[in-house]
């Protein structure tokens, strides 16, 4: 049935492949006319992704012939990634647990697709194949993408639907599939063992790329935020919770051709229950982190997305106020992104992602996050 050898152990039998195509087409078992598997282009490394592949071709169902496209993703424990070897031996158990690679296969095994609010979907999953104890292959429906750049209204629509996702009573039971106590887990893992020591290292701030973008005032503000971390975490412990995609950047909210107001969710590796506002951080900052959007746009996006997200919460029955979500959102951005805005990679001999231009954007975004945290702190104090 064509050449799928590049898939290696992620492949399925010819009989299972034929049944899959029949299921996709809603017809009887097809005659496969052509089939070709190839590596999918993707420009960002993910520690728990071992491979991404397209399987394309044509098949005959009865008297008709039609094309097909399937996406195969192989996820694995990041202990198999070369970067894991740089983790000091005493920290490896903690590091391995910090990226729960089984979450995504578990999400696709669940009934989340039937529970999502209208306007959100996920690729149809045809097979979840456990390759061995540390890796799994996902055979997914291919999505015909609308690749036009997002407008502010696109972000606003995404924020609204993420708010509905967060507060949906139907979705909430599936959060048990993902991580719990997500803030403390992150802080007790990566933050305490990597981010905080890096922020307190003069070597980081002396690096030419870092010193050129992060001046002494910004450095002092980030270090002060790091010192205040225990109080920030305690405050987040009291925040209202909801379902979170966990990595809701535009790359993971696909828009299919012909459905401009809907989003196909992918990459569920960080699916979790989290404080409300969690997904807003990656929605606003995801493209900026990789040099695809200017930090100067964050203010406008924030003004559009935060109210839309809260409207989504309210439309699912939540009564939480905008001020409460704004404070939670500010703290979450600070903890999960702001503290690691300086390119910590330079301390470990790795190149800074995106180079000098992206580092300057990250510095500007860090100022925005710190300003928002300080502003919402004053507002919270006034409410008390």
CSV table of C-alpha atoms in Angstrom, one decimal, residues 138-363:
chain,number,residue,atom,x,y,z
A,138,UNK,CA,-1.2,9.4,16.9
A,139,UNK,CA,-3.0,9.0,13.6
A,140,UNK,CA,-5.0,12.1,13.0
A,141,UNK,CA,-7.2,13.7,10.5
A,142,UNK,CA,-5.3,16.2,8.3
A,143,UNK,CA,-6.6,19.8,8.4
A,144,UNK,CA,-6.8,21.9,5.3
A,145,UNK,CA,-5.4,25.2,6.7
A,146,UNK,CA,-6.4,28.8,6.2
A,147,UNK,CA,-2.9,30.3,6.5
A,148,UNK,CA,-3.8,34.0,6.4
A,149,UNK,CA,-2.3,36.1,9.3
A,150,UNK,CA,-4.5,36.6,12.3
A,151,UNK,CA,-6.3,39.9,12.8
A,152,UNK,CA,-7.2,41.4,16.1
A,153,UNK,CA,-10.7,40.1,15.6
A,154,UNK,CA,-9.3,36.6,15.2
A,155,UNK,CA,-7.5,36.8,18.5
A,156,UNK,CA,-10.7,38.2,20.1
A,157,UNK,CA,-12.8,35.2,18.8
A,158,UNK,CA,-10.2,32.8,20.0
A,159,UNK,CA,-10.1,34.3,23.4
A,160,UNK,CA,-13.9,34.1,23.7
A,161,UNK,CA,-13.9,30.4,22.8
A,162,UNK,CA,-11.0,29.7,25.2
A,163,UNK,CA,-13.1,31.4,27.9
A,164,UNK,CA,-16.0,29.1,27.1
A,165,UNK,CA,-13.6,26.1,27.1
A,166,UNK,CA,-12.4,27.1,30.6
A,167,UNK,CA,-15.8,27.4,32.2
A,168,UNK,CA,-17.7,24.7,30.3
A,169,UNK,CA,-19.4,22.2,32.6
A,170,UNK,CA,-19.2,19.6,29.9
A,171,UNK,CA,-15.4,20.0,29.4
A,172,UNK,CA,-14.5,20.2,33.1
A,173,UNK,CA,-14.6,16.4,33.8
A,174,UNK,CA,-11.9,15.8,31.1
A,175,UNK,CA,-9.4,18.0,33.0
A,176,UNK,CA,-8.7,15.0,35.1
A,177,UNK,CA,-6.9,13.6,32.0
A,178,UNK,CA,-4.2,16.3,32.3
A,179,UNK,CA,-2.0,17.8,35.0
A,180,UNK,CA,-3.2,19.1,38.3
A,181,UNK,CA,-1.7,21.8,40.6
A,182,UNK,CA,-0.1,23.1,37.5
A,183,UNK,CA,1.3,26.3,39.0
A,184,UNK,CA,3.0,24.7,41.9
A,185,UNK,CA,4.3,21.8,39.7
A,186,UNK,CA,5.9,24.3,37.4
A,187,UNK,CA,7.4,26.4,40.1
A,188,UNK,CA,8.7,23.5,42.1
A,189,UNK,CA,10.3,22.1,38.9
A,190,UNK,CA,11.6,24.3,36.2
A,191,UNK,CA,11.3,27.6,38.1
A,192,UNK,CA,13.2,26.6,41.2
A,193,UNK,CA,15.8,24.5,39.5
A,194,UNK,CA,16.5,26.4,36.4
A,195,UNK,CA,14.9,29.9,36.1
A,196,UNK,CA,15.6,31.3,39.6
A,197,UNK,CA,19.3,30.3,39.6
A,198,UNK,CA,19.7,31.8,36.1
A,199,UNK,CA,18.0,35.1,37.1
A,200,UNK,CA,20.4,35.4,40.0
A,201,UNK,CA,23.5,34.6,37.9
A,202,UNK,CA,25.6,37.6,36.8
A,203,UNK,CA,26.7,35.6,33.8
A,204,UNK,CA,23.2,35.8,32.3
A,205,UNK,CA,22.9,39.6,32.6
A,206,UNK,CA,26.5,40.1,31.3
A,207,UNK,CA,25.9,38.2,28.1
A,208,UNK,CA,26.0,40.7,25.2
A,209,UNK,CA,22.7,39.8,23.8
A,210,UNK,CA,21.0,40.0,27.2
A,211,UNK,CA,22.6,43.2,28.4
A,212,UNK,CA,21.7,45.0,25.2
A,213,UNK,CA,18.0,44.3,25.7
A,214,UNK,CA,17.5,44.0,29.4
A,215,UNK,CA,18.7,47.1,31.2
A,216,UNK,CA,19.5,47.2,34.9
A,217,UNK,CA,16.0,48.5,35.8
A,218,UNK,CA,14.3,45.6,34.0
A,219,UNK,CA,16.8,43.1,35.6
A,220,UNK,CA,16.0,44.5,39.1
A,221,UNK,CA,12.2,44.2,38.5
A,222,UNK,CA,12.5,40.6,37.3
A,223,UNK,CA,14.7,39.6,40.2
A,224,UNK,CA,12.3,41.3,42.6
A,225,UNK,CA,9.4,39.4,41.1
A,226,UNK,CA,11.4,36.2,41.5
A,227,UNK,CA,11.9,37.1,45.2
A,228,UNK,CA,8.1,37.6,45.6
A,229,UNK,CA,7.3,34.3,44.0
A,230,UNK,CA,6.1,32.5,47.2
A,231,UNK,CA,3.4,35.1,47.7
A,232,UNK,CA,2.4,35.1,44.0
A,233,UNK,CA,2.0,31.3,44.1
A,234,UNK,CA,-0.1,31.5,47.3
A,235,UNK,CA,-2.3,34.1,45.6
A,236,UNK,CA,-2.8,31.9,42.5
A,237,UNK,CA,-3.7,29.0,44.8
A,238,UNK,CA,-6.8,31.0,45.7
A,239,UNK,CA,-7.7,31.8,42.1
A,240,UNK,CA,-10.8,30.1,40.5
A,241,UNK,CA,-10.0,27.2,38.2
A,242,UNK,CA,-11.1,26.0,34.8
A,243,UNK,CA,-10.1,23.8,31.9
A,244,UNK,CA,-7.0,25.0,29.9
A,245,UNK,CA,-5.5,23.9,26.7
A,246,UNK,CA,-2.2,24.7,28.2
A,247,UNK,CA,-0.4,26.0,25.1
A,248,UNK,CA,-3.0,28.0,23.3
A,249,UNK,CA,-0.8,29.9,20.9
A,250,UNK,CA,-2.0,30.5,17.3
A,251,UNK,CA,0.1,27.6,16.0
A,252,UNK,CA,-2.1,25.3,18.1
A,253,UNK,CA,-5.5,26.9,17.2
A,254,UNK,CA,-5.8,26.0,13.6
A,255,UNK,CA,-8.3,27.6,11.2
A,256,UNK,CA,-9.6,25.4,8.5
A,257,UNK,CA,-10.4,26.7,5.1
A,258,UNK,CA,-14.1,27.6,4.9
A,259,UNK,CA,-14.5,28.0,8.7
A,260,UNK,CA,-13.0,31.4,9.6
A,261,UNK,CA,-14.7,31.7,12.9
A,262,UNK,CA,-13.9,28.2,14.2
A,263,UNK,CA,-10.6,26.7,15.6
A,264,UNK,CA,-9.2,23.2,15.6
A,265,UNK,CA,-7.3,22.6,18.8
A,266,UNK,CA,-4.1,20.6,18.5
A,267,UNK,CA,-1.1,19.7,20.7
A,268,UNK,CA,-2.7,18.8,24.0
A,269,UNK,CA,0.6,18.0,25.8
A,270,UNK,CA,-0.1,20.7,28.5
A,271,UNK,CA,-3.9,20.1,28.8
A,272,UNK,CA,-4.8,20.8,32.5
A,273,UNK,CA,-7.0,22.4,35.1
A,274,UNK,CA,-5.5,25.8,35.8
A,275,UNK,CA,-6.4,29.2,37.2
A,276,UNK,CA,-8.8,31.1,34.9
A,277,UNK,CA,-6.9,33.2,32.4
A,278,UNK,CA,-4.2,30.6,31.9
A,279,UNK,CA,-4.6,30.3,28.1
A,280,UNK,CA,-4.6,34.0,27.5
A,281,UNK,CA,-0.9,34.2,28.1
A,282,UNK,CA,0.2,32.0,25.2
A,283,UNK,CA,-2.6,33.4,23.0
A,284,UNK,CA,-1.1,36.9,23.4
A,285,UNK,CA,2.6,36.0,23.7
A,286,UNK,CA,3.1,32.9,21.6
A,287,UNK,CA,3.9,34.5,18.3
A,288,UNK,CA,6.0,37.2,19.9
A,289,UNK,CA,8.2,34.5,21.6
A,290,UNK,CA,9.3,33.2,18.2
A,291,UNK,CA,9.6,36.5,16.4
A,292,UNK,CA,6.3,36.2,14.4
A,293,UNK,CA,4.6,39.3,16.0
A,294,UNK,CA,5.8,42.5,17.5
A,295,UNK,CA,5.6,43.1,21.3
A,296,UNK,CA,4.1,46.5,20.4
A,297,UNK,CA,0.9,44.8,19.5
A,298,UNK,CA,0.3,43.2,22.9
A,299,UNK,CA,-1.5,46.2,24.5
A,300,UNK,CA,-4.1,46.2,21.7
A,301,UNK,CA,-4.5,42.4,21.8
A,302,UNK,CA,-4.9,42.5,25.6
A,303,UNK,CA,-7.7,45.1,25.4
A,304,UNK,CA,-9.6,42.9,22.9
A,305,UNK,CA,-8.9,39.5,24.3
A,306,UNK,CA,-9.4,39.8,28.1
A,307,UNK,CA,-13.0,41.1,27.9
A,308,UNK,CA,-13.8,38.5,25.2
A,309,UNK,CA,-12.4,35.7,27.4
A,310,UNK,CA,-14.5,36.8,30.3
A,311,UNK,CA,-17.6,37.0,28.1
A,312,UNK,CA,-16.9,33.4,27.2
A,313,UNK,CA,-16.7,32.4,30.9
A,314,UNK,CA,-20.0,34.2,31.6
A,315,UNK,CA,-21.7,32.5,28.6
A,316,UNK,CA,-20.9,29.1,30.2
A,317,UNK,CA,-22.4,30.2,33.5
A,318,UNK,CA,-19.4,31.5,35.4
A,319,UNK,CA,-19.9,34.7,37.5
A,320,UNK,CA,-16.2,35.5,38.0
A,321,UNK,CA,-15.4,39.2,37.4
A,322,UNK,CA,-13.1,40.7,34.8
A,323,UNK,CA,-10.9,42.2,37.6
A,324,UNK,CA,-10.4,38.8,39.2
A,325,UNK,CA,-9.5,37.2,35.8
A,326,UNK,CA,-7.2,40.1,34.9
A,327,UNK,CA,-5.2,39.6,38.1
A,328,UNK,CA,-5.0,35.9,37.7
A,329,UNK,CA,-4.0,36.3,34.0
A,330,UNK,CA,-1.3,38.9,35.0
A,331,UNK,CA,0.3,36.6,37.6
A,332,UNK,CA,0.2,33.6,35.3
A,333,UNK,CA,2.0,35.5,32.6
A,334,UNK,CA,4.6,36.6,35.0
A,335,UNK,CA,5.2,33.1,36.5
A,336,UNK,CA,5.0,31.1,33.3
A,337,UNK,CA,6.5,33.6,30.9
A,338,UNK,CA,7.9,36.8,32.4
A,339,UNK,CA,10.5,35.2,34.7
A,340,UNK,CA,11.9,33.3,31.7
A,341,UNK,CA,11.8,36.2,29.2
A,342,UNK,CA,15.6,36.6,29.2
A,343,UNK,CA,17.1,33.9,27.0
A,344,UNK,CA,18.3,31.4,29.7
A,345,UNK,CA,19.7,29.2,26.9
A,346,UNK,CA,22.8,31.3,26.7
A,347,UNK,CA,23.9,30.1,30.1
A,348,UNK,CA,24.0,26.5,28.7
A,349,UNK,CA,25.9,27.2,25.6
A,350,UNK,CA,22.9,27.2,23.3
A,351,UNK,CA,22.0,30.0,20.9
A,352,UNK,CA,19.3,32.5,21.9
A,353,UNK,CA,16.1,31.8,20.1
A,354,UNK,CA,15.6,34.3,17.3
A,355,UNK,CA,18.7,36.3,18.0
A,356,UNK,CA,19.0,39.9,19.1
A,357,UNK,CA,15.8,41.2,17.5
A,358,UNK,CA,13.6,38.6,19.2
A,359,UNK,CA,15.4,39.2,22.5
A,360,UNK,CA,14.5,42.9,22.3
A,361,UNK,CA,10.8,42.0,21.7
A,362,UNK,CA,10.9,39.7,24.7
A,363,UNK,CA,12.3,42.5,26.9
